[in-house]
Coordinates of C-alpha atoms (C1' of nucleotides) in Angstrom, one line a residue:
Chain A
T11 CA 37.3 -33.5 -70.2
V12 CA 40.3 -34.6 -68.5
P13 CA 42.6 -36.3 -71.2
S14 CA 43.7 -40.1 -70.5
D15 CA 46.1 -42.1 -72.2
F16 CA 48.5 -44.9 -71.4
I17 CA 51.3 -42.4 -70.5
R18 CA 49.0 -40.4 -68.1
D19 CA 48.3 -43.9 -66.4
I20 CA 51.8 -44.3 -65.9
V21 CA 52.4 -41.0 -64.4
A22 CA 49.5 -41.4 -62.2
A23 CA 50.7 -44.8 -61.1
D24 CA 54.2 -43.6 -60.3
R25 CA 52.8 -40.6 -58.5
A26 CA 50.4 -42.5 -56.3
A27 CA 53.5 -45.1 -55.6
G28 CA 55.4 -42.2 -54.5
K29 CA 58.0 -42.8 -57.2
H30 CA 60.4 -39.6 -57.7
N31 CA 58.8 -38.4 -54.3
G32 CA 55.8 -37.7 -56.2
R33 CA 57.3 -35.4 -58.5
V34 CA 56.3 -35.2 -62.2
V35 CA 59.0 -33.4 -64.5
T36 CA 58.6 -33.8 -68.2
R37 CA 60.6 -32.3 -71.0
F38 CA 60.3 -31.1 -74.6
P39 CA 63.4 -31.7 -76.4
P40 CA 63.7 -30.1 -79.8
E41 CA 66.9 -30.1 -81.9
P42 CA 67.1 -26.3 -83.2
N43 CA 67.5 -27.5 -86.9
G44 CA 64.2 -26.4 -87.9
Y45 CA 60.7 -25.0 -87.1
L46 CA 58.1 -26.9 -85.3
H47 CA 55.1 -28.4 -86.9
I48 CA 51.8 -30.0 -86.1
G49 CA 53.5 -33.1 -85.0
H50 CA 55.6 -31.3 -82.6
A51 CA 52.5 -29.9 -81.3
K52 CA 51.4 -33.2 -80.2
S53 CA 54.5 -33.9 -78.2
I54 CA 54.2 -30.2 -76.7
C55 CA 50.7 -30.7 -75.8
L56 CA 51.5 -34.1 -74.2
N57 CA 54.6 -33.0 -72.0
F58 CA 53.4 -29.6 -71.3
G59 CA 49.9 -31.1 -70.4
I60 CA 51.1 -33.6 -68.2
A61 CA 52.9 -31.3 -66.4
K62 CA 50.0 -28.9 -66.0
E63 CA 47.8 -31.7 -64.8
N64 CA 50.0 -32.9 -62.0
P65 CA 50.3 -30.6 -59.1
G66 CA 53.6 -29.3 -58.9
G67 CA 54.6 -30.8 -62.3
I68 CA 56.6 -28.8 -64.7
C69 CA 57.9 -29.4 -68.3
H70 CA 61.1 -28.1 -69.2
L71 CA 62.2 -26.8 -72.6
R72 CA 65.6 -28.3 -73.6
F73 CA 67.2 -27.7 -76.8
D74 CA 68.9 -30.8 -77.7
D75 CA 71.7 -29.0 -79.6
T76 CA 74.5 -31.6 -80.0
N77 CA 75.2 -31.4 -83.6
P78 CA 76.9 -28.1 -84.5
T79 CA 76.5 -28.5 -88.1
T80 CA 72.7 -28.4 -88.4
E81 CA 71.8 -26.0 -85.6
D82 CA 71.1 -22.4 -85.6
P83 CA 69.8 -19.8 -83.3
E84 CA 67.0 -18.7 -85.5
Y85 CA 65.4 -21.9 -84.6
V86 CA 65.9 -21.6 -81.1
E87 CA 63.8 -18.2 -81.2
A88 CA 61.1 -19.7 -83.4
I89 CA 60.6 -22.6 -81.2
Q90 CA 60.2 -20.6 -78.1
D91 CA 57.9 -18.6 -79.9
D92 CA 55.8 -21.3 -81.2
V93 CA 55.4 -23.1 -77.8
H94 CA 54.5 -19.8 -76.2
W95 CA 51.9 -19.2 -79.0
L96 CA 50.6 -22.9 -78.6
G97 CA 49.8 -21.7 -74.8
F98 CA 52.5 -23.3 -72.8
D99 CA 55.3 -22.1 -70.8
W100 CA 58.3 -23.7 -69.2
Q101 CA 58.7 -21.4 -66.4
G102 CA 62.0 -20.3 -66.6
K103 CA 63.3 -24.1 -67.2
K104 CA 64.8 -23.5 -70.3
F105 CA 68.1 -25.7 -70.8
F106 CA 70.4 -26.3 -73.6
A107 CA 72.2 -29.8 -73.9
S108 CA 75.1 -27.8 -75.0
D109 CA 75.3 -26.2 -71.4
Y110 CA 75.9 -29.8 -70.2
F111 CA 78.8 -30.5 -72.2
E112 CA 81.5 -30.3 -69.6
Q113 CA 79.3 -32.3 -67.4
L114 CA 79.0 -34.9 -70.2
Y115 CA 82.6 -34.9 -70.6
S116 CA 83.1 -35.7 -66.8
F117 CA 80.7 -38.5 -67.3
A118 CA 82.5 -40.0 -70.0
V119 CA 85.6 -39.9 -68.3
V120 CA 84.0 -41.8 -65.5
L121 CA 82.9 -44.4 -68.2
I122 CA 86.6 -44.7 -69.4
Q123 CA 87.9 -45.1 -65.8
K124 CA 85.2 -47.8 -65.5
G125 CA 86.4 -49.6 -68.6
K126 CA 82.8 -49.0 -70.0
A127 CA 84.0 -47.0 -72.7
Y128 CA 86.9 -46.8 -75.2
V129 CA 88.2 -44.8 -78.0
D130 CA 88.1 -46.3 -81.4
S131 CA 90.0 -45.4 -84.3
L132 CA 88.2 -47.6 -87.0
T133 CA 87.0 -45.5 -90.0
A134 CA 83.3 -45.0 -90.3
E135 CA 83.0 -47.6 -93.2
Q136 CA 85.1 -50.2 -91.1
M137 CA 82.9 -49.6 -87.9
R138 CA 80.0 -50.1 -90.2
E139 CA 81.5 -53.6 -91.2
Y140 CA 82.4 -54.4 -87.6
R141 CA 78.8 -53.7 -86.4
G142 CA 77.3 -56.6 -88.2
T143 CA 73.9 -56.8 -89.6
L144 CA 70.4 -57.5 -88.6
T145 CA 71.0 -61.1 -88.6
E146 CA 74.7 -61.3 -87.9
P147 CA 76.6 -60.2 -84.7
G148 CA 79.0 -57.7 -84.8
R149 CA 83.0 -58.3 -84.0
N150 CA 85.0 -56.4 -81.6
S151 CA 87.1 -53.5 -82.9
P152 CA 90.8 -54.1 -82.6
F153 CA 91.0 -50.9 -80.5
R154 CA 88.5 -52.4 -77.9
A155 CA 91.3 -53.6 -75.7
R156 CA 93.0 -50.4 -75.4
S157 CA 93.9 -49.6 -71.6
I158 CA 92.1 -47.3 -69.5
E159 CA 95.3 -45.0 -69.7
E160 CA 95.4 -44.9 -73.1
N161 CA 91.7 -44.5 -73.6
F162 CA 91.7 -41.3 -71.2
D163 CA 94.7 -40.1 -72.8
L164 CA 93.3 -40.2 -76.3
F165 CA 89.8 -39.0 -75.4
R166 CA 91.6 -35.9 -73.4
R167 CA 93.7 -35.3 -76.7
M168 CA 90.3 -35.6 -78.6
R169 CA 89.1 -32.9 -76.8
A170 CA 92.2 -30.9 -77.1
G171 CA 91.7 -30.7 -80.8
E172 CA 94.7 -32.9 -81.7
F173 CA 93.0 -35.2 -84.2
P174 CA 91.1 -34.5 -87.4
D175 CA 87.3 -35.4 -87.8
G176 CA 86.6 -39.0 -88.0
A177 CA 89.9 -39.9 -86.6
H178 CA 88.6 -41.4 -83.6
V179 CA 85.3 -41.8 -81.7
L180 CA 84.6 -42.6 -78.0
R181 CA 82.3 -45.7 -77.9
A182 CA 80.5 -47.6 -75.0
K183 CA 81.7 -50.8 -74.2
I184 CA 78.7 -53.0 -74.0
D185 CA 78.2 -56.1 -76.4
M186 CA 79.1 -56.3 -80.2
G187 CA 77.0 -59.6 -80.3
S188 CA 73.7 -58.1 -78.9
P189 CA 70.6 -58.8 -81.1
N190 CA 70.1 -55.2 -80.5
I191 CA 72.2 -53.2 -82.8
N192 CA 71.9 -50.2 -80.5
L193 CA 74.1 -52.0 -78.0
R194 CA 76.8 -52.9 -80.3
D195 CA 79.4 -50.5 -78.8
P196 CA 77.5 -47.2 -79.8
V197 CA 79.4 -44.0 -80.4
L198 CA 79.3 -41.6 -77.7
Y199 CA 81.5 -38.9 -79.0
R200 CA 82.7 -38.0 -82.5
I201 CA 85.0 -35.2 -83.4
R202 CA 83.7 -32.2 -85.3
H203 CA 85.7 -29.4 -85.8
A204 CA 82.8 -27.2 -86.4
A205 CA 81.6 -23.8 -84.6
H206 CA 78.4 -24.6 -82.4
Y207 CA 76.0 -21.6 -82.3
R208 CA 76.2 -21.5 -78.6
T209 CA 79.6 -22.9 -77.6
G210 CA 81.5 -21.6 -80.6
T211 CA 85.0 -23.5 -81.2
E212 CA 85.3 -24.2 -77.6
W213 CA 84.5 -28.0 -78.2
C214 CA 85.6 -30.0 -81.1
I215 CA 83.9 -33.2 -79.8
Y216 CA 80.3 -33.4 -79.5
P217 CA 78.3 -36.0 -77.6
A218 CA 75.8 -38.2 -79.5
Y219 CA 72.0 -38.2 -78.9
D220 CA 72.0 -41.5 -77.3
Y221 CA 74.4 -40.6 -74.8
A222 CA 73.7 -36.6 -74.4
H223 CA 69.9 -37.2 -74.0
P224 CA 69.5 -39.7 -71.1
L225 CA 72.3 -37.6 -69.1
S226 CA 70.5 -34.5 -69.8
D227 CA 67.3 -35.8 -68.6
A228 CA 69.1 -37.3 -65.4
I229 CA 70.7 -33.9 -64.9
E230 CA 67.4 -32.1 -64.9
G231 CA 65.7 -34.6 -62.6
I232 CA 63.2 -35.5 -65.6
T233 CA 61.1 -38.1 -64.4
H234 CA 59.1 -39.4 -67.4
S235 CA 61.1 -38.6 -70.7
I236 CA 58.4 -39.0 -73.3
C237 CA 59.7 -39.8 -77.0
T238 CA 58.5 -41.3 -80.2
L239 CA 58.4 -44.9 -81.0
E240 CA 61.5 -45.3 -83.2
F241 CA 63.5 -44.9 -79.7
E242 CA 61.9 -48.0 -78.2
D243 CA 64.9 -50.0 -78.9
H244 CA 67.2 -47.2 -77.6
R245 CA 65.8 -47.7 -74.2
P246 CA 68.3 -50.4 -72.9
L247 CA 71.1 -47.7 -74.1
Y248 CA 69.1 -45.0 -72.3
D249 CA 69.1 -47.0 -69.1
W250 CA 72.7 -48.5 -69.6
V251 CA 74.1 -44.7 -69.9
V252 CA 72.1 -43.6 -66.8
A253 CA 73.2 -46.6 -64.6
E254 CA 76.9 -46.9 -65.8
T255 CA 77.6 -43.0 -65.3
G256 CA 76.1 -43.1 -61.9
A257 CA 74.0 -40.3 -62.5
P258 CA 72.2 -39.1 -59.7
H259 CA 68.6 -39.9 -61.2
R260 CA 66.8 -42.4 -63.0
P261 CA 64.5 -40.9 -65.5
Q262 CA 61.9 -43.4 -67.2
Q263 CA 61.9 -43.2 -71.1
I264 CA 58.2 -43.8 -72.5
E265 CA 57.7 -44.0 -76.1
F266 CA 54.3 -43.0 -78.1
A267 CA 53.3 -43.0 -81.8
R268 CA 54.2 -39.7 -83.5
L269 CA 51.6 -38.0 -85.5
N270 CA 51.0 -38.5 -89.2
L271 CA 48.5 -36.6 -91.2
T272 CA 47.1 -37.8 -94.5
F273 CA 49.0 -36.1 -97.6
A274 CA 50.8 -33.7 -95.4
V275 CA 54.6 -32.8 -95.7
M276 CA 55.6 -33.4 -92.3
S277 CA 59.2 -34.4 -92.1
K278 CA 61.5 -31.6 -91.0
R279 CA 64.1 -32.5 -93.8
K280 CA 61.3 -32.3 -96.5
L281 CA 60.0 -29.0 -95.1
L282 CA 63.7 -27.4 -95.1
E283 CA 64.0 -28.6 -98.6
L284 CA 60.8 -26.8 -99.6
V285 CA 62.0 -23.6 -97.7
D286 CA 65.6 -24.0 -99.2
R287 CA 64.4 -24.3 -103.0
K288 CA 61.9 -21.6 -102.4
L289 CA 59.0 -23.8 -103.4
V290 CA 57.1 -22.0 -100.4
A291 CA 57.7 -18.5 -99.2
G292 CA 59.3 -19.5 -95.7
W293 CA 58.8 -21.6 -92.8
D294 CA 55.7 -19.8 -92.1
D295 CA 54.1 -20.3 -95.4
P296 CA 50.3 -21.0 -94.7
R297 CA 50.3 -23.9 -97.1
I298 CA 52.7 -25.9 -94.9
P299 CA 51.8 -27.5 -91.5
T300 CA 54.3 -25.7 -89.5
I301 CA 52.9 -23.9 -86.5
K302 CA 53.9 -20.7 -87.8
G303 CA 52.3 -21.8 -91.3
L304 CA 49.2 -22.8 -89.6
R305 CA 48.9 -19.8 -87.5
R306 CA 49.2 -17.4 -90.3
R307 CA 46.6 -19.5 -92.1
G308 CA 44.3 -18.4 -89.1
Y309 CA 44.3 -21.8 -86.9
T310 CA 44.1 -20.7 -83.2
A311 CA 46.3 -22.4 -80.7
E312 CA 43.1 -23.6 -78.9
A313 CA 41.9 -25.5 -81.9
I314 CA 45.5 -27.2 -82.3
R315 CA 45.4 -28.2 -78.7
A316 CA 42.1 -29.7 -79.0
F317 CA 42.8 -31.5 -82.0
C318 CA 45.9 -33.1 -80.1
E319 CA 43.9 -34.0 -77.1
H320 CA 41.3 -35.5 -79.5
I321 CA 43.6 -37.7 -81.5
G322 CA 45.1 -39.2 -78.2
V323 CA 48.2 -41.0 -77.5
A324 CA 49.0 -44.5 -78.2
K325 CA 51.5 -47.0 -79.5
R326 CA 50.1 -47.8 -82.7
D327 CA 51.2 -46.2 -85.8
A328 CA 48.5 -43.8 -87.0
V329 CA 47.8 -41.7 -89.8
V330 CA 45.2 -39.0 -88.7
E331 CA 43.0 -37.6 -91.6
M332 CA 43.3 -33.8 -92.3
Q333 CA 39.7 -33.3 -92.2
L334 CA 39.8 -34.0 -88.5
L335 CA 42.3 -31.1 -88.2
E336 CA 40.2 -28.8 -90.0
Y337 CA 36.9 -30.0 -88.1
F338 CA 38.6 -28.6 -85.0
I339 CA 39.5 -25.3 -86.5
R340 CA 36.0 -24.9 -88.0
E341 CA 34.7 -25.9 -84.6
D342 CA 36.7 -23.3 -82.8
L343 CA 36.2 -20.6 -85.4
N344 CA 32.5 -20.9 -85.4
K345 CA 32.2 -20.0 -81.8
R346 CA 34.7 -17.1 -82.0
S347 CA 34.9 -15.5 -85.3
P348 CA 32.5 -12.5 -86.3
R349 CA 30.4 -13.1 -89.2
V350 CA 31.1 -10.4 -92.0
M351 CA 29.9 -9.8 -95.5
A352 CA 32.4 -9.8 -98.1
V353 CA 32.1 -10.4 -102.0
L354 CA 34.6 -12.2 -103.6
N355 CA 33.1 -11.8 -107.3
P356 CA 31.4 -8.6 -107.4
L357 CA 28.2 -8.2 -109.5
K358 CA 27.0 -4.7 -109.4
V359 CA 23.5 -4.0 -108.2
V360 CA 21.4 -0.8 -108.7
I361 CA 18.1 -0.6 -106.7
E362 CA 16.4 1.9 -109.0
N363 CA 13.7 2.9 -106.4
Y364 CA 16.2 3.7 -103.5
P365 CA 16.9 7.3 -103.0
E366 CA 20.1 8.4 -104.7
D367 CA 21.8 9.9 -101.9
A368 CA 20.2 8.0 -98.9
I369 CA 22.6 5.8 -96.6
E370 CA 21.0 3.4 -94.0
E371 CA 22.8 1.8 -91.3
M372 CA 21.6 -1.7 -90.8
E373 CA 22.2 -3.6 -87.8
A374 CA 24.1 -6.7 -88.4
V375 CA 24.7 -9.7 -86.0
N376 CA 28.2 -10.4 -85.2
N377 CA 28.1 -14.1 -84.2
P378 CA 24.8 -16.1 -84.1
E379 CA 26.4 -18.5 -81.9
D380 CA 27.5 -16.0 -79.5
P381 CA 25.1 -13.4 -78.5
S382 CA 27.8 -11.5 -76.5
A383 CA 29.6 -10.6 -79.6
G384 CA 26.9 -8.0 -80.1
T385 CA 26.1 -6.2 -83.4
R386 CA 27.4 -3.6 -85.8
R387 CA 26.1 -1.4 -88.3
V388 CA 26.6 -2.0 -92.0
P389 CA 25.8 1.1 -94.4
F390 CA 23.4 0.1 -97.1
S391 CA 22.9 2.3 -100.2
R392 CA 21.5 2.4 -103.8
V393 CA 24.5 0.8 -105.5
L394 CA 25.6 -2.5 -104.0
Y395 CA 27.7 -5.2 -105.0
I396 CA 26.6 -9.0 -104.6
E397 CA 28.3 -12.4 -105.2
Q398 CA 28.2 -13.4 -109.0
D399 CA 27.2 -16.8 -107.6
D400 CA 24.3 -15.4 -106.1
F401 CA 22.6 -14.5 -109.4
R402 CA 21.6 -16.7 -112.6
E403 CA 20.2 -15.4 -115.5
D404 CA 18.8 -18.7 -116.4
P405 CA 18.4 -20.5 -113.0
P406 CA 18.5 -24.1 -112.7
K407 CA 15.8 -26.0 -110.7
Q408 CA 17.6 -26.1 -107.4
F409 CA 18.6 -22.5 -107.4
F410 CA 16.6 -20.2 -105.0
R411 CA 18.6 -17.1 -105.2
L412 CA 18.4 -14.3 -107.6
A413 CA 17.2 -14.4 -111.1
P414 CA 15.2 -11.9 -113.4
G415 CA 12.0 -11.5 -111.9
R416 CA 13.0 -13.2 -108.6
E417 CA 13.0 -11.9 -104.9
V418 CA 15.7 -12.4 -102.6
R419 CA 16.4 -11.0 -99.0
L420 CA 19.5 -8.9 -98.6
R421 CA 20.9 -10.1 -95.4
Y422 CA 20.0 -7.4 -92.5
A423 CA 18.6 -5.3 -95.3
Y424 CA 15.1 -5.4 -97.7
I425 CA 13.7 -7.9 -100.0
M426 CA 14.8 -6.9 -103.4
K427 CA 13.6 -7.8 -106.8
C428 CA 15.6 -8.3 -110.0
T429 CA 14.1 -6.2 -112.7
G430 CA 16.6 -6.0 -115.4
V431 CA 20.0 -7.1 -116.5
V432 CA 22.7 -5.1 -118.2
K433 CA 25.0 -6.6 -120.4
D434 CA 28.3 -5.7 -122.0
P435 CA 27.2 -4.9 -125.9
E436 CA 30.3 -6.6 -127.0
T437 CA 30.9 -9.6 -124.7
G438 CA 27.2 -10.3 -123.6
A439 CA 28.6 -10.6 -120.2
I440 CA 26.4 -9.3 -117.4
T441 CA 27.8 -6.1 -116.1
E442 CA 25.0 -4.9 -113.7
L443 CA 21.5 -5.9 -112.3
R444 CA 18.7 -3.4 -112.1
C445 CA 16.4 -4.2 -109.2
T446 CA 14.0 -2.8 -106.8
Y447 CA 13.3 -3.0 -103.2
D448 CA 10.2 -3.4 -100.9
P449 CA 10.6 -0.5 -98.4
D450 CA 8.1 -2.3 -95.9
T451 CA 10.4 -5.2 -95.7
K452 CA 13.3 -4.0 -93.7
S453 CA 15.0 -6.5 -91.7
G454 CA 13.6 -6.7 -88.1
S455 CA 10.5 -4.5 -88.8
S456 CA 7.7 -6.1 -87.3
Q457 CA 4.9 -5.9 -89.9
E458 CA 7.1 -7.8 -92.3
Q459 CA 6.3 -11.3 -92.4
R460 CA 7.1 -12.0 -96.3
K461 CA 9.0 -15.0 -96.9
V462 CA 11.5 -15.4 -99.8
K463 CA 13.6 -18.5 -100.6
A464 CA 17.1 -17.1 -100.0
T465 CA 19.0 -14.6 -98.5
I466 CA 22.1 -13.3 -99.9
H467 CA 25.1 -11.0 -98.7
W468 CA 26.2 -7.6 -100.1
V469 CA 28.4 -4.7 -99.7
S470 CA 27.5 -1.0 -100.4
A471 CA 29.5 -0.1 -103.4
A472 CA 30.3 3.4 -102.1
H473 CA 31.6 2.2 -98.9
A474 CA 33.2 -1.2 -99.6
V475 CA 36.7 -1.6 -98.6
P476 CA 38.8 -3.4 -101.5
A477 CA 40.7 -6.2 -99.9
E478 CA 42.8 -9.2 -101.3
V479 CA 42.0 -13.1 -100.7
R480 CA 44.4 -15.7 -100.9
L481 CA 42.7 -19.1 -101.1
Y482 CA 45.4 -21.3 -100.0
N483 CA 45.0 -25.3 -100.0
P484 CA 47.5 -27.1 -98.1
L485 CA 50.7 -28.4 -99.8
L486 CA 49.7 -32.0 -100.1
T487 CA 51.6 -34.8 -101.5
T488 CA 50.9 -38.6 -102.2
D489 CA 52.7 -41.3 -100.2
L490 CA 56.4 -40.3 -100.6
A491 CA 57.5 -43.8 -99.8
K492 CA 56.1 -44.7 -103.1
I493 CA 58.4 -42.3 -105.3
P494 CA 61.3 -43.6 -106.8
P495 CA 64.6 -42.3 -105.4
D496 CA 65.5 -40.9 -108.7
Q497 CA 62.6 -38.7 -109.0
D498 CA 62.1 -35.4 -107.2
W499 CA 59.5 -36.1 -104.7
T500 CA 58.1 -32.3 -105.1
Q501 CA 56.7 -33.5 -108.3
S502 CA 54.2 -35.1 -106.2
L503 CA 53.0 -32.0 -104.4
N504 CA 49.6 -30.8 -105.5
P505 CA 49.5 -27.9 -108.2
Q506 CA 46.5 -26.3 -106.6
S507 CA 47.9 -25.5 -103.2
L508 CA 47.5 -21.7 -103.8
E509 CA 44.0 -22.1 -105.7
R510 CA 43.8 -18.3 -106.5
L511 CA 44.9 -15.0 -105.2
T512 CA 41.9 -12.6 -105.9
G513 CA 40.6 -9.2 -105.0
C514 CA 37.5 -8.7 -102.7
L515 CA 35.2 -6.2 -101.3
V516 CA 34.4 -6.1 -97.4
E517 CA 32.2 -4.1 -95.5
P518 CA 33.9 -1.1 -94.4
G519 CA 34.2 -2.0 -90.8
L520 CA 37.0 -4.3 -91.5
K521 CA 39.2 -1.5 -92.9
Q522 CA 40.6 -1.6 -89.2
A523 CA 40.7 -5.1 -88.9
P524 CA 43.8 -6.1 -86.9
V525 CA 46.3 -8.4 -87.9
G526 CA 45.7 -12.0 -87.3
A527 CA 42.0 -11.4 -86.8
R528 CA 39.8 -14.3 -88.0
F529 CA 36.3 -13.8 -89.7
Q530 CA 33.9 -16.0 -91.3
F531 CA 32.8 -14.5 -94.8
E532 CA 29.1 -15.6 -95.0
R533 CA 28.9 -18.7 -97.5
T534 CA 32.7 -18.3 -98.5
G535 CA 34.6 -19.5 -95.4
Y536 CA 37.0 -18.8 -92.8
F537 CA 39.6 -15.9 -93.4
C538 CA 42.4 -14.4 -91.4
V539 CA 44.0 -11.2 -91.6
D540 CA 47.4 -12.1 -92.9
P541 CA 50.3 -10.7 -90.6
D542 CA 52.1 -9.5 -93.8
S543 CA 49.3 -7.2 -94.9
S544 CA 50.8 -4.3 -93.1
Q545 CA 52.9 -4.2 -96.5
T546 CA 50.4 -5.1 -99.1
G547 CA 47.2 -3.7 -97.5
L548 CA 44.2 -5.7 -96.2
V549 CA 44.8 -9.5 -97.2
F550 CA 43.0 -12.2 -96.1
N551 CA 44.1 -15.8 -96.0
R552 CA 41.6 -18.7 -96.1
T553 CA 41.8 -20.8 -92.9
V554 CA 40.2 -23.9 -93.9
S555 CA 39.8 -25.7 -97.3
L556 CA 36.8 -26.0 -99.2
K557 CA 35.3 -29.5 -99.4
D558 CA 35.1 -29.5 -103.1
A559 CA 38.9 -28.4 -103.3
W560 CA 39.5 -31.3 -101.0
A561 CA 37.9 -33.7 -103.1
K562 CA 39.7 -32.4 -106.3
I563 CA 43.2 -32.7 -104.8
E564 CA 42.4 -36.1 -103.3
K565 CA 41.0 -37.2 -106.4
A566 CA 44.1 -36.0 -108.4
H567 CA 46.4 -37.7 -105.9
K568 CA 44.7 -40.9 -106.0
T569 CA 44.7 -41.2 -109.9
S570 CA 48.1 -40.1 -110.3
Chain B
rU16 C1' 65.8 -65.6 -91.6
rG17 C1' 68.1 -61.0 -85.3
rG18 C1' 66.0 -57.5 -81.9
rG19 C1' 62.1 -54.3 -80.5
rG20 C1' 57.1 -52.6 -81.0
rG21 C1' 51.8 -52.8 -82.6
rA22 C1' 46.8 -55.0 -84.9
rU23 C1' 39.0 -52.4 -82.6
rC24 C1' 34.2 -49.2 -87.7
rG25 C1' 36.9 -45.8 -93.8
rU26 C1' 40.1 -42.7 -89.9
rC27 C1' 41.7 -41.7 -84.9
rU28 C1' 40.3 -43.7 -80.3
rA29 C1' 37.9 -46.2 -75.7
rG30 C1' 37.5 -50.7 -73.3
rC31 C1' 41.3 -54.1 -69.2
rG32 C1' 36.4 -61.5 -68.3
rG33 C1' 30.0 -59.7 -68.7
rU34 C1' 25.1 -55.4 -74.2
rA35 C1' 32.0 -53.1 -78.4
rG36 C1' 31.5 -46.6 -76.6
rG37 C1' 33.1 -41.5 -78.8
rA38 C1' 35.0 -38.3 -82.5
rC39 C1' 36.0 -37.2 -87.7
rG40 C1' 33.8 -39.0 -92.3
rC41 C1' 29.8 -40.8 -95.3
rC42 C1' 24.2 -41.3 -95.8
rG43 C1' 19.3 -39.2 -95.1
rG44 C1' 16.1 -35.7 -93.0
rC45 C1' 14.9 -31.1 -90.6
rC46 C1' 16.0 -25.6 -90.1
rU47 C1' 16.3 -21.1 -93.7
rU48 C1' 17.2 -13.9 -92.2
rU49 C1' 22.9 -17.0 -96.3
rG50 C1' 25.9 -22.3 -93.9
rG51 C1' 30.8 -25.5 -95.1
rA52 C1' 26.4 -23.3 -89.3
rG53 C1' 22.8 -25.7 -86.1
rC54 C1' 19.2 -29.8 -84.9
rC55 C1' 17.6 -35.2 -85.6
rG56 C1' 18.4 -40.1 -87.7
rG57 C1' 21.4 -43.8 -89.7
rC58 C1' 26.0 -46.4 -91.5
rU59 C1' 30.2 -49.4 -90.7
rA60 C1' 35.0 -52.6 -86.1
rC61 C1' 37.3 -56.4 -82.2
rC62 C1' 43.8 -59.7 -87.9
rU63 C1' 43.2 -65.4 -88.1
rA64 C1' 42.8 -70.3 -85.9
rG65 C1' 42.9 -73.0 -81.7
rG66 C1' 42.5 -73.2 -76.2
rU67 C1' 40.7 -71.9 -71.1
rU68 C1' 35.7 -70.0 -69.3
rC69 C1' 29.0 -70.2 -68.1
rG70 C1' 30.9 -66.0 -70.9
rA71 C1' 37.0 -63.6 -74.7
rU72 C1' 38.3 -57.6 -77.9
rU73 C1' 40.2 -58.5 -72.9
rC74 C1' 43.6 -64.4 -70.4
rC75 C1' 46.8 -68.6 -73.0
rU76 C1' 49.0 -71.0 -77.7
rA77 C1' 50.2 -70.9 -82.7
rG78 C1' 50.0 -68.2 -86.9
rU79 C1' 49.4 -63.9 -90.3
rC80 C1' 50.0 -58.5 -91.4
rC81 C1' 52.1 -53.6 -90.5
rC82 C1' 56.1 -50.5 -88.1
rC83 C1' 61.1 -49.3 -86.3
rC84 C1' 66.6 -50.6 -85.9
rA85 C1' 72.8 -51.9 -89.7
rG86 C1' 74.6 -42.5 -88.9
rC87 C1' 80.7 -40.4 -86.3
rC88 C1' 71.8 -37.6 -87.4
rA89 C1' 68.1 -36.7 -83.5

RNA sequence: UGGGGGAUCGUCUAGCGGUAGGACGCCGGCCUUUGGAGCCGGCUACCUAGGUUCGAUUCCUAGUCCCCCAGCCA
């Protein structure tokens, strides 16, 4: 289905009306001050999606790098990486606001010459006082009346590095009495004697977002500048900048509601704090909703895209339930991930009537939902491991799996009966099951029609490959707004985000499982081979949370 | 108490004057060579009050509630 929303309607109407000569040019404009997260994915899918849907449409990737103190090339690389991973491409249209610094400066000079901008020498605190409040109008700065010549001279010297940080700013001359605070002579340039990761020390004045962004859009010929709701009342300023500088092109700013996910830590600031304080292993920690984290967790780009498409685009504030995200990844993985047998908590089983040295290759279906995935062969022998959960010495009413005297089917193999239980003489713990199998019941054999109540998975003890399993839960939090400012917000994070780290035994075919490969372990869930496993051996990360784990976490949060 | 936005199932989201639809979730049933899979069924919504109209979620008026804005961040 083709996505439809109010923004796409605007774009379609503009195209139909021949606006911008029918061209559609969008842009994804991250500041390289952190890694992308699922919230950015919504914006990426929107901007690149609209470009893709419209013939000749294109989406630029622009780094909004106008603040030298927070930005880093590491983030530039990571962002490009993530956009590509999500399945989008800017087709060579990669730009940096910092590449426009010279042009932006020229536009500022135009503004000064027109008497539309002036150099103010108030301190930051004074400027705040002069700005007024939400209900009271602001007052003109005493420096507002400076002559064009003086303004130009001062601005030129600001650029030349003659003044320390904070000595002057360039402000737009709009209206200190405007009910819209953004129009009360906003700052266009500030002095920052800081090295920029791209322009080095070439500049010591840097343009502000409200100035650089509309002009960058105009310079690039962006037709639809899509941003989030908080910029709604910046739109008059956006339009003012484009109009007053006489920029050659008039982009249209359109706002939509950003994505919020229940219990998720989504703000860049907080994610950065988690990384800096080493509360998580890094930006790619599977517990945080960064693109890299989700990727490492085993989420697929297709699933994330499907999710973004499904949640839609609107102007009302919304909080999407994390379960919806997980639904989409499950949905996707069900179709594509091979089913494999893996035992997380092994219980040894000896099939007493099975020959000591025999090995059979059992044919197993790779994916019941996708016949083209084919089959594989899994070795079967006398000594197996089954899941501890699949055996109960004293089975309750609804338990139909293995118990003393009971029969179950071993998936892809035989019907097996439990004939004895071996216990540790010291502790009484069950260490081994003695069983017998029925040779006439081999899976797929035509004469076999016996029914058993349950089927369980297994691995051959002699062939099983040891692996490690990390059962991650997302790093969830309560409503951060409710946490007192003096309290460390990280205290509200769920302590069970990494539920446990345990060994497991997988069928031998997985020994060569490539990094990032996703599997569905029968009855235990979806797992992904961790990209770091090259160092630590075969490690699987759980992709989706268990429902009961969710319930546990949510309950814990609701009661706390 | 200024300005800018927004209110539709528990959660997202359609609808643009004519039976309120979809998805997640939840509940129930079926399936059984494993399900957290699959199949079937069910659940619950138009912020309020007036008005216009044959007819209003939709148009008008007045309220109510929620979000954003007082960085030399973006």
